[in-house]
Coordinates of N, CA and C and ligand atoms in Angstrom, one line a residue:
M1 N 49.7 193.6 90.0 CA 50.7 192.6 89.1 C 51.1 190.9 89.2
L2 N 50.8 190.1 88.5 CA 51.1 188.9 88.6 C 52.3 188.6 87.9
R3 N 53.2 187.6 88.6 CA 54.5 187.6 88.0 C 54.4 186.1 87.8
F4 N 54.9 185.4 86.3 CA 55.5 184.0 86.4 C 56.7 184.1 86.1
D5 N 57.3 182.9 86.7 CA 58.7 182.6 86.3 C 58.6 181.1 85.9
I6 N 58.8 181.1 84.7 CA 59.2 179.6 84.0 C 60.5 178.9 84.4
I7 N 60.8 178.0 84.7 CA 62.1 177.2 84.8 C 62.0 176.1 83.9
T8 N 63.2 176.0 83.1 CA 63.0 175.0 81.8 C 64.7 174.7 81.6
I9 N 64.5 173.6 80.7 CA 65.9 173.5 80.3 C 66.2 174.1 79.0
F10 N 64.8 174.6 78.1 CA 64.7 175.5 77.0 C 63.9 177.0 77.0
P11 N 64.7 177.8 77.8 CA 64.2 178.9 77.7 C 63.8 179.8 76.4
E12 N 64.6 179.3 75.4 CA 64.6 180.0 74.0 C 63.0 179.5 73.5
F13 N 62.2 178.3 74.0 CA 60.9 177.8 73.4 C 60.2 179.3 73.9
F14 N 60.4 179.8 74.8 CA 59.4 181.1 75.3 C 59.7 182.6 74.4
R15 N 60.6 182.3 73.9 CA 61.3 183.9 73.5 C 60.3 184.4 72.6
T16 N 59.1 184.3 71.7 CA 58.0 184.7 71.0 C 56.8 184.4 71.7
V17 N 56.6 183.4 72.3 CA 55.2 182.5 72.3 C 54.2 183.7 73.3
F18 N 54.8 184.6 73.9 CA 53.6 185.5 75.1 C 53.6 187.0 74.1
D19 N 54.4 186.9 72.9 CA 54.4 188.4 72.5 C 53.0 188.8 71.5
F20 N 51.9 187.8 71.6 CA 51.0 188.2 70.7 C 49.4 188.3 71.6
G21 N 48.7 189.0 71.0 CA 47.1 189.1 71.6 C 47.2 189.4 72.4
I22 N 45.9 188.6 73.4 CA 45.8 189.2 74.7 C 46.8 189.4 76.1
V23 N 48.0 188.3 75.6 CA 49.1 188.1 76.6 C 50.1 189.2 76.2
R24 N 50.3 189.3 75.0 CA 51.2 190.9 75.1 C 50.4 192.1 75.3
R25 N 49.3 192.2 75.5 CA 48.5 193.6 75.9 C 48.5 193.4 77.4
A26 N 48.6 192.1 78.0 CA 48.7 192.4 79.6 C 49.7 192.8 80.2
R27 N 51.1 192.1 79.3 CA 52.2 192.1 79.8 C 52.6 194.0 79.0
A28 N 52.1 194.4 78.6 CA 52.5 195.8 78.1 C 51.7 196.9 79.2
A29 N 50.4 196.4 79.8 CA 49.7 197.2 80.4 C 50.2 196.9 82.1
G30 N 51.3 196.0 82.1 CA 52.2 195.8 83.3 C 51.4 195.2 84.6
L31 N 50.4 194.4 83.6 CA 49.3 193.5 84.6 C 50.1 192.2 85.1
V32 N 50.8 191.9 84.2 CA 51.6 190.4 84.1 C 53.1 190.6 83.8
E33 N 54.1 189.9 84.5 CA 55.5 189.5 83.9 C 55.3 188.0 83.5
I34 N 56.2 188.0 82.6 CA 56.7 186.6 82.2 C 58.1 186.5 82.3
E35 N 58.6 185.5 82.8 CA 60.3 185.5 82.4 C 60.3 183.8 82.2
A36 N 61.3 183.6 81.2 CA 61.8 181.9 81.8 C 63.6 182.1 82.1
H37 N 63.3 180.9 82.5 CA 64.7 180.8 83.4 C 65.4 179.4 83.1
D38 N 66.8 179.4 82.5 CA 67.4 178.3 82.3 C 67.6 177.5 83.7
L39 N 67.1 176.3 83.5 CA 67.3 175.5 85.0 C 68.9 175.4 85.3
R40 N 69.8 175.1 83.9 CA 71.0 174.9 84.0 C 71.7 176.0 84.7
G41 N 71.4 177.1 84.8 CA 72.1 178.1 86.0 C 72.0 177.9 87.0
W42 N 71.3 177.1 87.7 CA 71.4 176.8 89.1 C 71.8 175.4 89.5
T43 N 72.9 175.0 88.2 CA 73.9 174.0 88.7 C 75.1 174.4 89.6
K44 N 75.5 173.6 89.8 CA 76.9 173.7 90.6 C 77.9 173.1 90.0
D45 N 78.1 172.2 89.0 CA 79.1 171.8 88.8 C 79.6 172.3 87.0
K46 N 80.7 171.6 86.9 CA 81.3 172.2 85.6 C 80.4 171.7 84.6
H47 N 79.7 170.7 84.5 CA 79.1 170.7 83.1 C 77.5 170.8 83.0
K48 N 77.2 171.8 84.5 CA 75.5 171.9 84.4 C 74.8 170.7 84.1
V49 N 75.1 169.4 84.7 CA 74.5 168.1 84.7 C 72.8 168.6 85.3
V50 N 71.6 168.4 84.8 CA 70.5 168.5 85.3 C 69.6 167.1 85.6
D51 N 70.2 166.1 84.8 CA 69.3 164.7 84.8 C 70.4 163.9 85.5
D52 N 69.7 162.5 85.7 CA 70.9 161.3 86.4 C 69.7 160.6 85.9
R53 N 70.3 158.9 86.3 CA 69.3 157.6 86.0 C 68.5 157.6 87.0
P54 N 67.6 157.0 86.7 CA 66.6 156.5 87.6 C 67.0 155.2 88.8
F55 N 66.9 155.8 90.1 CA 67.0 154.8 90.8 C 66.3 153.4 91.3
G56 N 66.4 152.1 90.9 CA 65.6 151.0 90.7 C 65.4 150.7 89.3
G57 N 66.4 151.3 88.2 CA 66.5 150.9 87.1 C 65.2 151.7 86.0
G58 N 65.8 151.5 84.8 CA 64.9 152.0 83.8 C 65.3 152.5 82.5
D59 N 64.7 152.7 81.8 CA 65.0 153.6 80.8 C 64.7 155.1 80.9
G60 N 65.7 155.8 80.4 CA 65.5 157.2 80.6 C 66.2 157.9 81.5
M61 N 66.4 159.2 81.7 CA 66.8 160.1 82.7 C 65.8 160.7 83.5
V62 N 66.2 161.2 84.8 CA 65.2 161.7 85.5 C 65.9 163.4 86.0
L63 N 64.8 164.4 85.9 CA 65.5 165.4 86.4 C 65.9 165.7 87.7
K64 N 67.0 166.0 88.2 CA 67.5 165.8 89.6 C 67.2 166.8 90.6
P65 N 66.8 166.7 91.7 CA 66.1 167.8 92.6 C 67.1 168.8 93.1
E66 N 68.3 168.7 93.0 CA 69.2 169.9 93.8 C 68.7 171.3 92.4
P67 N 69.3 171.1 91.6 CA 68.8 172.4 90.8 C 67.4 173.2 90.8
I68 N 66.3 172.2 90.7 CA 65.1 172.5 91.0 C 64.6 173.3 92.0
F69 N 65.2 172.8 93.4 CA 65.1 173.6 94.7 C 65.9 174.8 94.8
E70 N 67.0 174.6 94.0 CA 67.8 175.9 94.3 C 67.1 177.1 93.4
A71 N 66.6 176.7 92.5 CA 66.0 177.8 91.6 C 64.6 178.2 92.3
V72 N 63.6 177.4 92.5 CA 62.8 177.6 93.3 C 62.8 178.6 94.3
G73 N 64.2 178.6 95.3 CA 64.7 179.1 96.1 C 64.6 180.5 96.1
H74 N 65.4 180.7 94.6 CA 66.1 181.8 94.3 C 65.0 182.8 93.8
L75 N 63.9 182.0 93.3 CA 63.2 183.0 92.4 C 61.7 183.0 93.4
A76 N 61.3 182.4 94.4 CA 60.0 182.3 95.3 C 60.4 182.4 96.9
G77 N 61.8 182.2 97.2 CA 61.9 182.6 98.5 C 61.8 181.5 99.6
A78 N 61.0 181.3 100.2 CA 60.9 180.2 101.2 C 60.8 178.8 100.1
S79 N 60.7 177.5 101.0 CA 60.6 176.4 100.0 C 59.8 175.6 100.8
E80 N 58.9 175.7 101.7 CA 57.9 174.9 102.3 C 56.6 175.6 101.6
A81 N 55.8 174.5 101.3 CA 54.6 174.6 100.6 C 53.3 175.5 101.1
Q82 N 53.2 175.0 102.4 CA 51.9 176.2 103.2 C 52.5 177.4 103.3
A83 N 53.9 177.9 103.7 CA 54.3 179.1 103.7 C 54.1 179.6 102.5
L84 N 54.4 179.1 101.0 CA 54.4 179.5 100.1 C 52.8 180.3 99.4
R85 N 52.0 179.1 99.5 CA 50.7 179.5 99.4 C 50.1 180.6 100.1
E86 N 50.4 180.8 101.4 CA 50.0 181.7 102.3 C 50.5 183.0 101.8
A87 N 51.8 183.2 101.2 CA 52.3 184.5 100.6 C 51.9 184.6 99.3
G88 N 50.8 184.1 98.9 CA 50.2 184.0 97.3 C 51.1 183.5 96.4
K89 N 52.1 183.2 96.8 CA 52.9 182.2 95.8 C 52.5 180.8 95.4
R90 N 52.2 180.3 94.3 CA 51.9 178.7 93.7 C 53.5 178.5 93.4
I91 N 53.7 177.0 93.2 CA 54.7 176.7 92.4 C 54.2 175.2 92.2
V92 N 54.0 175.4 90.3 CA 53.5 174.8 89.9 C 54.5 173.6 89.1
L93 N 54.3 172.1 89.5 CA 55.2 171.5 88.6 C 54.1 170.6 87.4
L94 N 54.5 171.0 86.0 CA 54.2 170.7 85.4 C 54.2 168.9 85.1
S95 N 53.5 167.7 84.7 CA 53.5 166.8 85.1 C 52.6 165.6 84.4
P96 N 52.6 164.8 83.4 CA 51.5 163.9 83.2 C 51.0 163.1 84.4
Q97 N 51.4 163.3 85.6 CA 50.6 162.8 86.8 C 49.9 163.9 87.3
G98 N 49.9 165.0 87.0 CA 49.2 166.1 87.7 C 47.7 166.2 87.5
R99 N 46.9 167.1 88.4 CA 45.6 167.2 88.4 C 45.4 167.7 86.9
V100 N 44.3 167.6 86.3 CA 44.1 168.1 84.9 C 43.7 169.6 85.1
L101 N 44.4 170.5 84.1 CA 43.8 171.8 84.3 C 42.9 172.2 83.8
T102 N 42.0 172.9 85.1 CA 40.5 173.1 84.7 C 40.6 174.7 84.7
Q103 N 39.4 175.4 84.1 CA 39.1 176.6 84.4 C 38.8 177.0 85.5
E104 N 38.9 176.4 86.4 CA 38.5 176.3 88.1 C 40.2 176.7 88.7
L105 N 40.8 175.8 88.1 CA 42.3 175.7 89.0 C 42.8 176.9 88.1
A106 N 42.9 177.6 86.8 CA 43.3 178.6 86.1 C 42.6 179.8 87.1
A107 N 42.0 179.9 87.5 CA 41.0 181.1 87.9 C 41.4 181.1 89.4
G108 N 42.0 180.3 89.8 CA 42.7 180.2 91.3 C 44.2 180.6 91.3
L109 N 44.6 180.5 90.4 CA 46.2 180.9 89.9 C 46.1 182.5 89.5
A110 N 45.0 182.7 88.9 CA 45.1 184.4 88.5 C 44.7 185.0 90.0
E111 N 44.6 184.5 90.9 CA 44.7 185.2 92.1 C 45.8 185.3 93.0
A112 N 46.7 184.8 92.2 CA 48.4 184.6 93.1 C 48.6 185.8 92.6
A113 N 50.2 186.2 93.5 CA 50.9 187.0 93.3 C 51.7 186.8 92.3
H114 N 52.3 185.2 92.4 CA 53.5 185.1 92.1 C 53.1 183.5 91.5
V115 N 53.4 183.0 90.5 CA 53.4 181.4 89.9 C 54.7 180.8 89.4
V116 N 55.3 180.3 90.1 CA 56.5 179.5 89.4 C 56.2 178.2 88.5
V117 N 56.3 178.1 87.5 CA 56.1 177.1 86.7 C 57.4 176.0 86.5
I118 N 57.2 175.0 86.8 CA 58.6 173.9 86.3 C 58.1 173.1 85.7
C119 N 59.0 173.0 84.5 CA 58.6 172.3 83.1 C 59.5 170.9 83.3
G120 N 58.5 169.8 83.5 CA 59.8 168.6 83.2 C 60.3 168.1 82.0
R121 N 61.1 167.2 81.8 CA 61.5 166.9 80.8 C 62.3 165.3 81.0
Y122 N 62.4 164.4 80.0 CA 62.8 162.9 80.2 C 61.5 162.1 80.6
E123 N 62.2 161.4 81.0 CA 61.2 160.4 81.7 C 60.2 161.0 83.0
G124 N 60.7 161.8 83.7 CA 60.4 162.6 84.8 C 61.2 163.7 85.7
V125 N 60.8 163.7 86.9 CA 61.3 164.6 88.0 C 61.4 163.8 88.9
D126 N 62.5 164.2 89.6 CA 62.5 163.3 90.9 C 61.1 164.0 91.7
E127 N 60.9 162.9 92.5 CA 59.4 163.2 93.3 C 59.3 163.7 94.4
R128 N 60.8 164.0 94.8 CA 60.6 165.2 96.1 C 60.1 166.6 95.6
V129 N 60.2 166.7 94.2 CA 59.6 167.9 94.0 C 58.3 168.2 94.0
A130 N 57.6 167.2 93.4 CA 55.9 166.9 93.8 C 55.7 167.1 95.5
G131 N 56.6 166.1 96.3 CA 56.4 166.0 97.5 C 56.5 167.3 98.4
A132 N 57.4 168.1 98.0 CA 57.8 168.8 99.0 C 58.2 170.3 98.4
L133 N 58.3 170.7 97.2 CA 58.4 171.7 96.7 C 57.2 172.3 96.4
A134 N 56.4 171.9 95.5 CA 55.3 172.3 94.7 C 54.6 172.5 95.3
T135 N 53.1 173.6 95.1 CA 51.9 173.5 95.7 C 51.2 172.9 95.0
D136 N 51.3 172.7 93.4 CA 50.2 172.0 93.0 C 51.1 171.1 91.7
E137 N 50.5 170.1 91.5 CA 51.0 169.2 90.2 C 49.8 168.8 89.3
V138 N 49.9 169.4 88.0 CA 49.3 169.9 87.0 C 49.8 169.5 85.5
S139 N 48.7 168.8 85.0 CA 48.5 168.0 83.8 C 47.9 168.9 83.0
I140 N 47.9 169.1 81.4 CA 46.8 169.5 80.8 C 46.1 169.1 80.2
G141 N 46.2 167.5 80.2 CA 45.3 166.6 79.9 C 45.9 165.2 79.2
D142 N 45.1 164.5 78.7 CA 45.6 162.9 78.8 C 46.2 162.9 77.1
Y143 N 47.2 163.2 77.0 CA 47.9 163.0 75.8 C 49.6 163.0 76.1
V144 N 50.4 162.5 75.3 CA 52.0 162.6 75.7 C 52.4 163.7 74.7
L145 N 53.1 164.8 75.9 CA 53.9 165.4 75.6 C 55.3 165.0 75.5
S146 N 56.1 166.0 75.1 CA 57.6 165.3 74.9 C 58.0 166.4 76.3
G147 N 57.6 167.2 76.8 CA 58.0 168.0 77.8 C 56.9 169.1 78.4
G148 N 57.2 169.7 79.9 CA 56.4 170.6 80.2 C 56.2 172.0 79.6
E149 N 56.8 172.4 78.9 CA 56.9 173.5 77.9 C 55.7 174.0 77.3
P150 N 55.1 172.7 76.4 CA 54.0 173.5 75.7 C 52.8 173.5 76.6
A151 N 52.7 172.6 77.9 CA 52.2 172.9 78.7 C 52.3 174.2 79.4
A152 N 53.1 174.8 79.7 CA 53.5 175.9 80.3 C 52.7 177.1 79.7
V153 N 52.9 177.2 78.2 CA 52.3 177.9 77.7 C 50.8 178.2 77.7
V154 N 50.3 176.7 77.8 CA 49.1 176.8 77.8 C 48.4 177.6 79.0
L155 N 49.3 176.9 80.4 CA 48.9 177.2 81.5 C 48.8 178.9 81.7
V156 N 49.9 179.4 81.2 CA 49.9 180.9 81.4 C 48.9 181.3 80.4
D157 N 48.6 181.2 79.6 CA 47.6 181.4 78.2 C 46.4 181.6 79.4
A158 N 45.9 180.5 79.5 CA 44.5 180.2 80.4 C 44.7 181.1 81.4
V159 N 45.5 181.4 82.5 CA 45.6 182.2 83.6 C 45.7 183.7 83.5
V160 N 46.5 184.2 82.4 CA 46.4 185.5 81.7 C 45.3 186.4 81.6
R161 N 44.5 185.5 81.1 CA 43.2 186.5 80.5 C 42.2 186.2 81.5
L162 N 42.5 185.8 82.7 CA 41.7 185.6 83.9 C 42.0 186.7 85.1
V163 N 43.0 187.5 84.2 CA 43.8 188.8 85.8 C 43.1 189.8 85.4
P164 N 42.3 190.3 86.2 CA 41.3 191.5 86.2 C 42.1 192.4 85.5
G165 N 41.5 193.1 84.3 CA 41.7 193.8 83.0 C 42.6 193.0 81.9
A166 N 42.6 192.2 82.0 CA 43.5 191.7 81.0 C 42.6 191.4 79.6
L167 N 41.3 191.1 79.6 CA 40.5 191.1 78.4 C 39.9 192.4 78.4
G168 N 39.6 193.2 77.2 CA 39.1 194.3 76.9 C 37.9 194.6 77.8
S169 N 37.2 195.8 78.1 CA 35.8 195.9 78.8 C 34.8 195.2 77.8
E170 N 34.7 195.0 76.3 CA 33.8 194.3 75.7 C 33.8 192.7 76.2
T171 N 34.7 192.2 76.3 CA 34.5 190.7 76.6 C 34.5 190.8 78.5
S172 N 34.1 189.9 78.8 CA 33.9 189.2 80.2 C 34.2 187.9 80.4
A173 N 35.8 187.4 81.1 CA 35.8 186.0 81.3 C 34.4 185.3 82.2
V174 N 33.7 186.1 82.8 CA 32.4 185.1 83.6 C 31.8 184.6 82.5
N175 N 31.2 185.6 81.4 CA 30.4 184.9 80.8 C 30.9 184.1 79.5
E176 N 31.8 183.4 79.6 CA 32.5 182.5 78.7 C 32.1 181.1 78.6
S177 N 32.4 180.2 77.8 CA 32.3 178.8 77.4 C 32.8 178.5 78.8
F178 N 32.2 177.2 79.5 CA 32.2 176.4 80.3 C 32.0 177.1 81.5
S179 N 31.3 178.2 81.8 CA 30.9 178.6 83.1 C 29.6 178.4 83.4
E180 N 28.7 177.8 82.3 CA 27.6 177.4 82.4 C 27.8 175.8 82.4
G181 N 28.8 175.3 81.5 CA 29.1 173.8 81.7 C 28.6 173.1 80.3
L182 N 28.2 174.0 79.3 CA 28.2 174.0 77.9 C 29.3 174.5 76.9
L183 N 29.3 173.7 76.0 CA 30.3 174.7 75.1 C 29.4 175.8 74.3
D184 N 30.3 176.5 73.8 CA 29.7 177.8 73.1 C 28.7 177.6 71.7
F185 N 27.7 178.4 71.6 CA 27.0 178.1 70.2 C 27.8 178.2 69.0
P186 N 27.1 177.9 67.9 CA 28.2 178.2 66.3 C 27.8 179.5 65.9
H187 N 29.0 180.0 65.8 CA 28.8 181.3 65.2 C 28.8 181.5 63.6
Y188 N 28.6 182.3 63.0 CA 28.3 182.6 61.7 C 28.8 184.2 61.0
T189 N 29.5 184.7 60.0 CA 29.6 186.1 59.6 C 29.4 186.0 58.0
R190 N 29.5 187.1 57.4 CA 29.0 187.2 56.0 C 30.4 186.5 55.2
P191 N 30.0 185.9 53.9 CA 29.0 186.1 53.4 C 27.6 184.9 53.7
P192 N 26.4 185.5 53.6 CA 25.5 184.5 53.6 C 25.2 183.0 53.2
E193 N 25.9 183.1 52.0 CA 26.1 181.8 51.1 C 27.6 181.9 50.8
Y194 N 28.2 180.3 51.2 CA 29.6 180.5 50.9 C 29.7 179.1 50.3
R195 N 30.3 178.7 49.1 CA 30.2 177.5 48.7 C 29.5 176.4 48.7
G196 N 28.1 177.4 48.7 CA 27.1 176.1 49.0 C 26.3 176.1 50.0
M197 N 27.2 176.8 50.7 CA 26.6 176.8 52.1 C 26.0 177.9 53.2
G198 N 24.7 177.7 53.4 CA 24.3 178.8 54.1 C 24.2 179.3 55.4
V199 N 23.5 179.9 55.9 CA 23.6 180.7 57.3 C 22.1 180.2 58.1
P200 N 22.0 179.5 59.1 CA 20.8 179.5 59.7 C 19.9 180.7 59.5
E201 N 18.3 180.7 58.8 CA 17.6 181.7 58.5 C 17.7 182.5 60.1
V202 N 17.5 182.0 61.2 CA 17.0 182.6 62.2 C 18.3 183.6 62.5
L203 N 19.0 183.2 62.2 CA 20.3 184.5 62.6 C 20.0 185.6 61.8
T204 N 19.5 185.6 60.9 CA 19.4 186.8 59.9 C 18.4 187.5 59.8
G205 N 17.4 186.8 60.7 CA 15.8 187.3 60.6 C 15.7 188.7 61.6
G206 N 16.6 188.8 63.1 CA 16.3 189.9 63.7 C 15.1 189.9 64.6
N207 N 14.9 188.3 65.1 CA 14.3 188.0 66.1 C 15.0 187.6 67.2
H208 N 15.4 188.7 68.2 CA 16.3 188.3 69.0 C 15.7 187.3 70.0
G209 N 14.5 187.2 70.2 CA 14.5 186.2 71.5 C 14.4 184.9 70.7
E210 N 14.4 184.9 69.6 CA 14.2 183.4 68.5 C 15.8 183.1 68.5
I211 N 16.5 184.0 68.5 CA 18.0 184.0 68.1 C 18.5 183.4 69.6
A212 N 18.4 183.8 70.3 CA 18.6 183.2 72.0 C 18.4 182.0 72.1
R213 N 17.2 181.5 71.6 CA 16.5 180.2 71.8 C 17.3 179.2 70.8
W214 N 17.6 179.5 69.8 CA 18.3 178.8 68.9 C 19.5 178.3 69.1
R215 N 20.3 179.4 70.0 CA 21.8 179.4 70.2 C 21.8 178.5 71.8
R216 N 21.1 178.7 72.3 CA 20.9 177.5 73.5 C 20.9 176.5 73.1
R217 N 19.8 176.0 72.3 CA 19.5 174.6 71.7 C 20.8 174.1 70.8
A218 N 21.7 174.7 70.3 CA 22.4 174.5 69.2 C 23.9 174.3 70.3
A219 N 23.9 175.4 71.3 CA 24.7 174.8 72.2 C 24.9 173.7 72.6
I220 N 23.5 173.4 73.0 CA 23.4 172.0 73.9 C 23.4 170.4 73.0
E221 N 23.1 171.2 71.9 CA 23.5 170.1 71.0 C 24.5 169.5 70.5
K222 N 25.5 170.6 70.5 CA 27.0 170.4 70.3 C 27.8 169.9 71.3
T223 N 27.3 170.0 72.7 CA 28.0 169.7 73.8 C 27.5 168.2 73.9
R224 N 26.1 167.7 73.3 CA 25.8 166.3 73.5 C 27.0 165.6 72.7
R225 N 27.0 166.4 71.4 CA 27.6 165.5 70.5 C 29.5 165.7 70.6
N226 N 29.6 166.4 70.8 CA 31.2 166.6 71.1 C 31.6 166.3 72.5
R227 N 31.1 166.4 73.6 CA 31.4 166.2 74.6 C 30.5 165.8 75.7
P228 N 30.1 164.3 75.5 CA 29.2 163.5 76.4 C 29.4 163.6 78.1
D229 N 30.7 164.1 78.2 CA 31.1 164.1 79.6 C 30.5 165.5 80.2
L230 N 30.9 166.4 79.6 CA 30.2 167.7 79.9 C 28.7 167.7 80.0
F231 N 28.0 167.0 78.7 CA 26.3 167.3 78.7 C 25.9 166.3 79.8
E232 N 26.4 165.4 80.5 CA 25.8 164.7 81.7 C 26.0 165.7 82.7
R233 N 26.8 166.3 83.0 CA 26.8 167.2 84.1 C 26.0 168.5 84.2
A234 N 26.1 169.0 83.0 CA 25.2 170.2 82.8 C 23.9 169.9 83.4
S235 N 23.5 171.4 84.3 CA 22.2 171.0 84.9 C 21.4 171.7 84.0
L236 N 20.4 171.0 83.4 CA 19.5 171.8 82.0 C 18.2 171.6 82.5
D237 N 17.5 172.4 82.2 CA 16.2 172.7 82.6 C 15.5 171.6 81.8
E238 N 14.1 171.4 81.9 CA 13.0 170.6 81.4 C 13.3 171.0 79.8
E239 N 13.3 172.3 79.6 CA 12.9 172.8 77.9 C 14.1 172.6 77.4
Ligands
9D3_301 C1 55.8 156.1 80.1 C2 55.5 157.3 81.1 N1 55.6 158.4 80.6 C3 54.5 159.0 81.8 C4 52.9 159.2 81.1 C5 56.5 159.3 80.8 C6 56.6 161.0 80.3 C7 55.9 161.0 79.1 C8 56.0 162.6 78.6 C9 57.1 161.5 81.3 C10 57.3 162.6 81.0 C11 56.8 163.2 79.7 C12 56.7 164.8 79.5 N2 55.5 165.5 79.4 C13 55.1 166.6 80.5 O1 56.2 166.9 80.8 C14 54.0 167.1 80.8 C15 52.8 166.8 80.5 C16 51.8 165.6 79.2 O2 52.7 164.5 78.6 N3 50.6 165.8 78.8 C17 49.9 166.4 79.5 N4 50.2 167.4 80.7 C18 51.6 167.3 80.9 S1 52.3 168.5 81.8 C19 53.8 168.1 81.5

């Protein structure tokens, strides 16, 4: 059982987002548990203040460290990064300054027993959270979000489907796109002609060797066109 605890100032954001598809099935099967918690619940002042002005000046507000350290302390126990990691607990701070989420990082998180996810907001999060509380500081890519919540949805989804048993026996996480460093090949289904657009003849011809060669070539071509960064690193043979 893998448990996710998400710390956020918008717990309602997550109310229905994990109730669909593979994630819903994994929860129903007792493979994962996902809960969102209101950061304001760990404040100690009357007005439940979670943010403050940045030292050194500048625009915007910064999430204060105390409620976040309190929340992680309550949800994960100890608050020393090395001890947490040894106990199978990962404390993930979502931030634009993090390492970019990859399939490999998701696979590592899927082996944990407990993942606490901290969603940033405003201009940022007090750096002592990244420095002394989080085991991982993670970004989901080079674009600007309004906060960590959409990133938390992406991260949880990517991790849950890698938990053993989460995918039906018909699908294997191992033979999915990215495992070979190439994008997936193009897919077609009926009808064989739609609005004047056909389907590559090889796919309807029933020659499985030819189909396999066509798919590999099409995957390589798609990768070269859409993801030159992946194409450069793919270890392709001469053929
Ligand atoms: C001008 C400096 N900005 C940092 C690049 C300010 C800023 C923008 C957006 C500070 C926080 C945010 C909110 N974003 C996230 O919390 C976030 C995020 C993202 O914006 N992009 C990709 N991954 C992530 S994970 C969390």
